[in-house]
Amino acid sequence: MNTRSLPALALRLVLAATLAASGYIHAQLYIDGYRYIHVIGPLFLLQAAAAFAVAALLLLAAPLLLRIAAAAVAIGALAGFATSRTIGLFGFTERGLQPAPQALLSLIAETLTLLIVVAWQASEVRQHRRTRPHHDETGRVRPDLRNTAPDR
């Protein structure tokens, strides 16, 4: 997919928006009291900063490395969420979808981030397969007959 095309621009903007939403939620929670929680507070601030930074860079371009960074930020936040509700994270535990509504909104934003990155990458793989040359059984490139005009 051409990163200058309209669908690619739309994907970049939506991806940046989901990351910014996740960053905003984590920054808000940090300000509202998580900053006083040992280790967890700085991790919330780090997640917010990383989400905002990647979102801002995605507004300029969306190379594979930035899409991987977007997925990594979302996976990190989701892993922290799951860990804090199961075995605990640095002694910190939470229950269910608390704090509400931030927990649910964060889950939605991070899940959407991952879905967008996966869909985008799958689209690029399909596009690459359509544009690469076809090979016959001897390994030689054969013409793509779909794109040739018939002889008259």
PDB file of C-alpha atoms in Angstrom:
ATOM      1  CA  MET A   1       0.000   0.000   0.000  1.00  0.00           C
ATOM      2  CA  ASN A   2       1.375   3.369  -0.957  1.00  0.00           C
ATOM      3  CA  THR A   3       1.826   5.360   2.240  1.00  0.00           C
ATOM      4  CA  ARG A   4       0.786   8.490   0.320  1.00  0.00           C
ATOM      5  CA  SER A   5      -2.608   7.107  -0.722  1.00  0.00           C
ATOM      6  CA  LEU A   6      -5.857   8.224   0.875  1.00  0.00           C
ATOM      7  CA  PRO A   7      -6.529   4.874   2.642  1.00  0.00           C
ATOM      8  CA  ALA A   8      -2.988   4.889   4.056  1.00  0.00           C
ATOM      9  CA  LEU A   9      -3.448   8.459   5.283  1.00  0.00           C
ATOM     10  CA  ALA A  10      -6.718   7.477   6.944  1.00  0.00           C
ATOM     11  CA  LEU A  11      -5.036   4.484   8.610  1.00  0.00           C
ATOM     12  CA  ARG A  12      -2.204   6.701   9.840  1.00  0.00           C
ATOM     13  CA  LEU A  13      -4.641   9.205  11.326  1.00  0.00           C
ATOM     14  CA  VAL A  14      -6.815   6.577  13.018  1.00  0.00           C
ATOM     15  CA  LEU A  15      -3.746   4.770  14.348  1.00  0.00           C
ATOM     16  CA  ALA A  16      -2.358   8.043  15.717  1.00  0.00           C
ATOM     17  CA  ALA A  17      -5.746   8.786  17.300  1.00  0.00           C
ATOM     18  CA  THR A  18      -5.985   5.420  19.075  1.00  0.00           C
ATOM     19  CA  LEU A  19      -2.457   5.814  20.423  1.00  0.00           C
ATOM     20  CA  ALA A  20      -3.111   9.392  21.533  1.00  0.00           C
ATOM     21  CA  ALA A  21      -6.299   8.259  23.285  1.00  0.00           C
ATOM     22  CA  SER A  22      -4.378   5.587  25.181  1.00  0.00           C
ATOM     23  CA  GLY A  23      -1.678   8.113  26.065  1.00  0.00           C
ATOM     24  CA  TYR A  24      -4.248  10.647  27.256  1.00  0.00           C
ATOM     25  CA  ILE A  25      -5.973   8.091  29.484  1.00  0.00           C
ATOM     26  CA  HIS A  26      -2.688   7.028  31.074  1.00  0.00           C
ATOM     27  CA  ALA A  27      -1.589  10.662  31.553  1.00  0.00           C
ATOM     28  CA  GLN A  28      -4.940  11.498  33.142  1.00  0.00           C
ATOM     29  CA  LEU A  29      -4.679   8.555  35.538  1.00  0.00           C
ATOM     30  CA  TYR A  30      -1.106   9.547  36.383  1.00  0.00           C
ATOM     31  CA  ILE A  31      -2.220  13.083  37.272  1.00  0.00           C
ATOM     32  CA  ASP A  32      -5.296  11.852  39.162  1.00  0.00           C
ATOM     33  CA  GLY A  33      -3.221   9.841  41.632  1.00  0.00           C
ATOM     34  CA  TYR A  34      -1.276   7.028  39.998  1.00  0.00           C
ATOM     35  CA  ARG A  35       1.848   9.202  40.231  1.00  0.00           C
ATOM     36  CA  TYR A  36       1.968   8.365  43.933  1.00  0.00           C
ATOM     37  CA  ILE A  37       2.096   4.600  43.317  1.00  0.00           C
ATOM     38  CA  HIS A  38       5.670   3.311  43.519  1.00  0.00           C
ATOM     39  CA  VAL A  39       6.984   2.099  40.107  1.00  0.00           C
ATOM     40  CA  ILE A  40       3.470   2.076  38.581  1.00  0.00           C
ATOM     41  CA  GLY A  41       3.227   5.867  38.467  1.00  0.00           C
ATOM     42  CA  PRO A  42       6.384   6.326  36.376  1.00  0.00           C
ATOM     43  CA  LEU A  43       5.284   3.439  34.126  1.00  0.00           C
ATOM     44  CA  PHE A  44       1.969   5.224  33.444  1.00  0.00           C
ATOM     45  CA  LEU A  45       3.879   8.387  32.584  1.00  0.00           C
ATOM     46  CA  LEU A  46       6.263   6.414  30.341  1.00  0.00           C
ATOM     47  CA  GLN A  47       3.346   4.760  28.529  1.00  0.00           C
ATOM     48  CA  ALA A  48       1.664   8.133  27.982  1.00  0.00           C
ATOM     49  CA  ALA A  49       4.868   9.700  26.667  1.00  0.00           C
ATOM     50  CA  ALA A  50       5.598   6.778  24.334  1.00  0.00           C
ATOM     51  CA  ALA A  51       2.029   6.755  23.007  1.00  0.00           C
ATOM     52  CA  PHE A  52       2.074  10.514  22.339  1.00  0.00           C
ATOM     53  CA  ALA A  53       5.508  10.358  20.692  1.00  0.00           C
ATOM     54  CA  VAL A  54       4.611   7.497  18.348  1.00  0.00           C
ATOM     55  CA  ALA A  55       1.246   9.120  17.559  1.00  0.00           C
ATOM     56  CA  ALA A  56       2.972  12.390  16.641  1.00  0.00           C
ATOM     57  CA  LEU A  57       5.490  10.615  14.418  1.00  0.00           C
ATOM     58  CA  LEU A  58       2.693   8.694  12.693  1.00  0.00           C
ATOM     59  CA  LEU A  59       1.222  12.018  11.600  1.00  0.00           C
ATOM     60  CA  LEU A  60       4.370  12.531   9.514  1.00  0.00           C
ATOM     61  CA  ALA A  61       4.876   9.028   8.092  1.00  0.00           C
ATOM     62  CA  ALA A  62       4.164   5.398   8.868  1.00  0.00           C
ATOM     63  CA  PRO A  63       7.148   3.195   8.082  1.00  0.00           C
ATOM     64  CA  LEU A  64       7.095  -0.373   9.337  1.00  0.00           C
ATOM     65  CA  LEU A  65       9.257   0.535  12.339  1.00  0.00           C
ATOM     66  CA  LEU A  66       6.690   3.073  13.586  1.00  0.00           C
ATOM     67  CA  ARG A  67       3.842   0.618  13.110  1.00  0.00           C
ATOM     68  CA  ILE A  68       5.827  -1.914  15.156  1.00  0.00           C
ATOM     69  CA  ALA A  69       6.392   0.762  17.818  1.00  0.00           C
ATOM     70  CA  ALA A  70       2.634   1.465  17.893  1.00  0.00           C
ATOM     71  CA  ALA A  71       1.915  -2.229  18.384  1.00  0.00           C
ATOM     72  CA  ALA A  72       4.592  -2.461  21.093  1.00  0.00           C
ATOM     73  CA  VAL A  73       3.100   0.456  23.043  1.00  0.00           C
ATOM     74  CA  ALA A  74      -0.359  -1.141  22.869  1.00  0.00           C
ATOM     75  CA  ILE A  75       0.926  -4.608  23.801  1.00  0.00           C
ATOM     76  CA  GLY A  76       2.849  -3.156  26.737  1.00  0.00           C
ATOM     77  CA  ALA A  77      -0.228  -1.378  28.054  1.00  0.00           C
ATOM     78  CA  LEU A  78      -2.433  -4.456  27.591  1.00  0.00           C
ATOM     79  CA  ALA A  79       0.149  -6.678  29.279  1.00  0.00           C
ATOM     80  CA  GLY A  80       0.365  -4.287  32.213  1.00  0.00           C
ATOM     81  CA  PHE A  81      -3.423  -4.216  32.459  1.00  0.00           C
ATOM     82  CA  ALA A  82      -3.684  -8.015  32.443  1.00  0.00           C
ATOM     83  CA  THR A  83      -0.832  -8.455  34.897  1.00  0.00           C
ATOM     84  CA  SER A  84      -2.242  -5.902  37.337  1.00  0.00           C
ATOM     85  CA  ARG A  85      -5.492  -7.861  37.412  1.00  0.00           C
ATOM     86  CA  THR A  86      -4.000 -11.319  37.782  1.00  0.00           C
ATOM     87  CA  ILE A  87      -0.674 -11.783  39.567  1.00  0.00           C
ATOM     88  CA  GLY A  88      -0.076  -8.100  40.280  1.00  0.00           C
ATOM     89  CA  LEU A  89       2.550  -5.743  38.931  1.00  0.00           C
ATOM     90  CA  PHE A  90       5.256  -4.580  41.357  1.00  0.00           C
ATOM     91  CA  GLY A  91       2.829  -5.280  44.189  1.00  0.00           C
ATOM     92  CA  PHE A  92       0.026  -3.283  42.545  1.00  0.00           C
ATOM     93  CA  THR A  93      -3.300  -4.972  41.779  1.00  0.00           C
ATOM     94  CA  GLU A  94      -6.634  -3.802  40.462  1.00  0.00           C
ATOM     95  CA  ARG A  95      -9.954  -5.530  39.920  1.00  0.00           C
ATOM     96  CA  GLY A  96     -12.147  -5.736  36.830  1.00  0.00           C
ATOM     97  CA  LEU A  97     -12.630  -2.624  34.753  1.00  0.00           C
ATOM     98  CA  GLN A  98     -11.630  -0.201  37.481  1.00  0.00           C
ATOM     99  CA  PRO A  99     -11.007   2.675  37.326  1.00  0.00           C
ATOM    100  CA  ALA A 100     -14.129   3.296  35.287  1.00  0.00           C
ATOM    101  CA  PRO A 101     -14.477   4.362  32.517  1.00  0.00           C
ATOM    102  CA  GLN A 102     -10.735   4.729  31.871  1.00  0.00           C
ATOM    103  CA  ALA A 103      -9.931   1.013  32.039  1.00  0.00           C
ATOM    104  CA  LEU A 104     -12.502   0.111  29.394  1.00  0.00           C
ATOM    105  CA  LEU A 105     -11.622   3.051  27.156  1.00  0.00           C
ATOM    106  CA  SER A 106      -7.935   2.158  27.393  1.00  0.00           C
ATOM    107  CA  LEU A 107      -8.666  -1.470  26.483  1.00  0.00           C
ATOM    108  CA  ILE A 108     -10.668  -0.331  23.464  1.00  0.00           C
ATOM    109  CA  ALA A 109      -7.984   2.109  22.274  1.00  0.00           C
ATOM    110  CA  GLU A 110      -5.145  -0.401  22.625  1.00  0.00           C
ATOM    111  CA  THR A 111      -7.089  -3.233  21.007  1.00  0.00           C
ATOM    112  CA  LEU A 112      -8.000  -0.967  18.085  1.00  0.00           C
ATOM    113  CA  THR A 113      -4.347   0.018  17.761  1.00  0.00           C
ATOM    114  CA  LEU A 114      -3.356  -3.636  17.404  1.00  0.00           C
ATOM    115  CA  LEU A 115      -6.181  -4.428  14.985  1.00  0.00           C
ATOM    116  CA  ILE A 116      -5.255  -1.480  12.761  1.00  0.00           C
ATOM    117  CA  VAL A 117      -1.569  -2.453  12.688  1.00  0.00           C
ATOM    118  CA  VAL A 118      -2.417  -6.090  11.850  1.00  0.00           C
ATOM    119  CA  ALA A 119      -4.905  -5.105   9.128  1.00  0.00           C
ATOM    120  CA  TRP A 120      -2.447  -2.613   7.644  1.00  0.00           C
ATOM    121  CA  GLN A 121       0.365  -5.155   7.557  1.00  0.00           C
ATOM    122  CA  ALA A 122      -1.893  -7.813   6.015  1.00  0.00           C
ATOM    123  CA  SER A 123      -2.909  -5.299   3.351  1.00  0.00           C
ATOM    124  CA  GLU A 124       0.716  -4.549   2.546  1.00  0.00           C
ATOM    125  CA  VAL A 125       1.551  -8.266   2.279  1.00  0.00           C
ATOM    126  CA  ARG A 126      -1.375  -8.787  -0.126  1.00  0.00           C
ATOM    127  CA  GLN A 127      -0.269  -5.762  -2.170  1.00  0.00           C
ATOM    128  CA  HIS A 128       3.305  -7.062  -2.313  1.00  0.00           C
ATOM    129  CA  ARG A 129       2.115 -10.474  -3.507  1.00  0.00           C
ATOM    130  CA  ARG A 130       0.063  -8.872  -6.288  1.00  0.00           C
ATOM    131  CA  THR A 131       2.961  -6.789  -7.582  1.00  0.00           C
ATOM    132  CA  ARG A 132       5.849  -9.264  -7.422  1.00  0.00           C
ATOM    133  CA  PRO A 133       6.799 -11.124 -10.603  1.00  0.00           C
ATOM    134  CA  HIS A 134       5.449 -14.614 -11.199  1.00  0.00           C
ATOM    135  CA  HIS A 135       7.918 -17.481 -11.597  1.00  0.00           C
ATOM    136  CA  ASP A 136       7.490 -20.694 -13.537  1.00  0.00           C
ATOM    137  CA  GLU A 137       8.675 -24.053 -12.239  1.00  0.00           C
ATOM    138  CA  THR A 138      12.215 -23.428 -13.570  1.00  0.00           C
ATOM    139  CA  GLY A 139      12.524 -20.255 -11.517  1.00  0.00           C
ATOM    140  CA  ARG A 140      12.330 -17.950 -14.531  1.00  0.00           C
ATOM    141  CA  VAL A 141      10.128 -14.904 -14.405  1.00  0.00           C
ATOM    142  CA  ARG A 142       7.079 -15.371 -16.605  1.00  0.00           C
ATOM    143  CA  PRO A 143       4.983 -12.516 -17.908  1.00  0.00           C
ATOM    144  CA  ASP A 144       1.924 -11.555 -15.961  1.00  0.00           C
ATOM    145  CA  LEU A 145      -0.779 -12.306 -18.494  1.00  0.00           C
ATOM    146  CA  ARG A 146      -3.439 -10.421 -16.576  1.00  0.00           C
ATOM    147  CA  ASN A 147      -1.844  -7.068 -17.408  1.00  0.00           C
ATOM    148  CA  THR A 148      -1.037  -7.614 -21.078  1.00  0.00           C
ATOM    149  CA  ALA A 149      -3.245  -6.477 -23.928  1.00  0.00           C
ATOM    150  CA  PRO A 150      -4.366  -9.093 -26.453  1.00  0.00           C
ATOM    151  CA  ASP A 151      -2.685  -9.130 -29.878  1.00  0.00           C
ATOM    152  CA  ARG A 152      -4.801  -7.771 -32.735  1.00  0.00           C
TER     153      ARG A 152
END
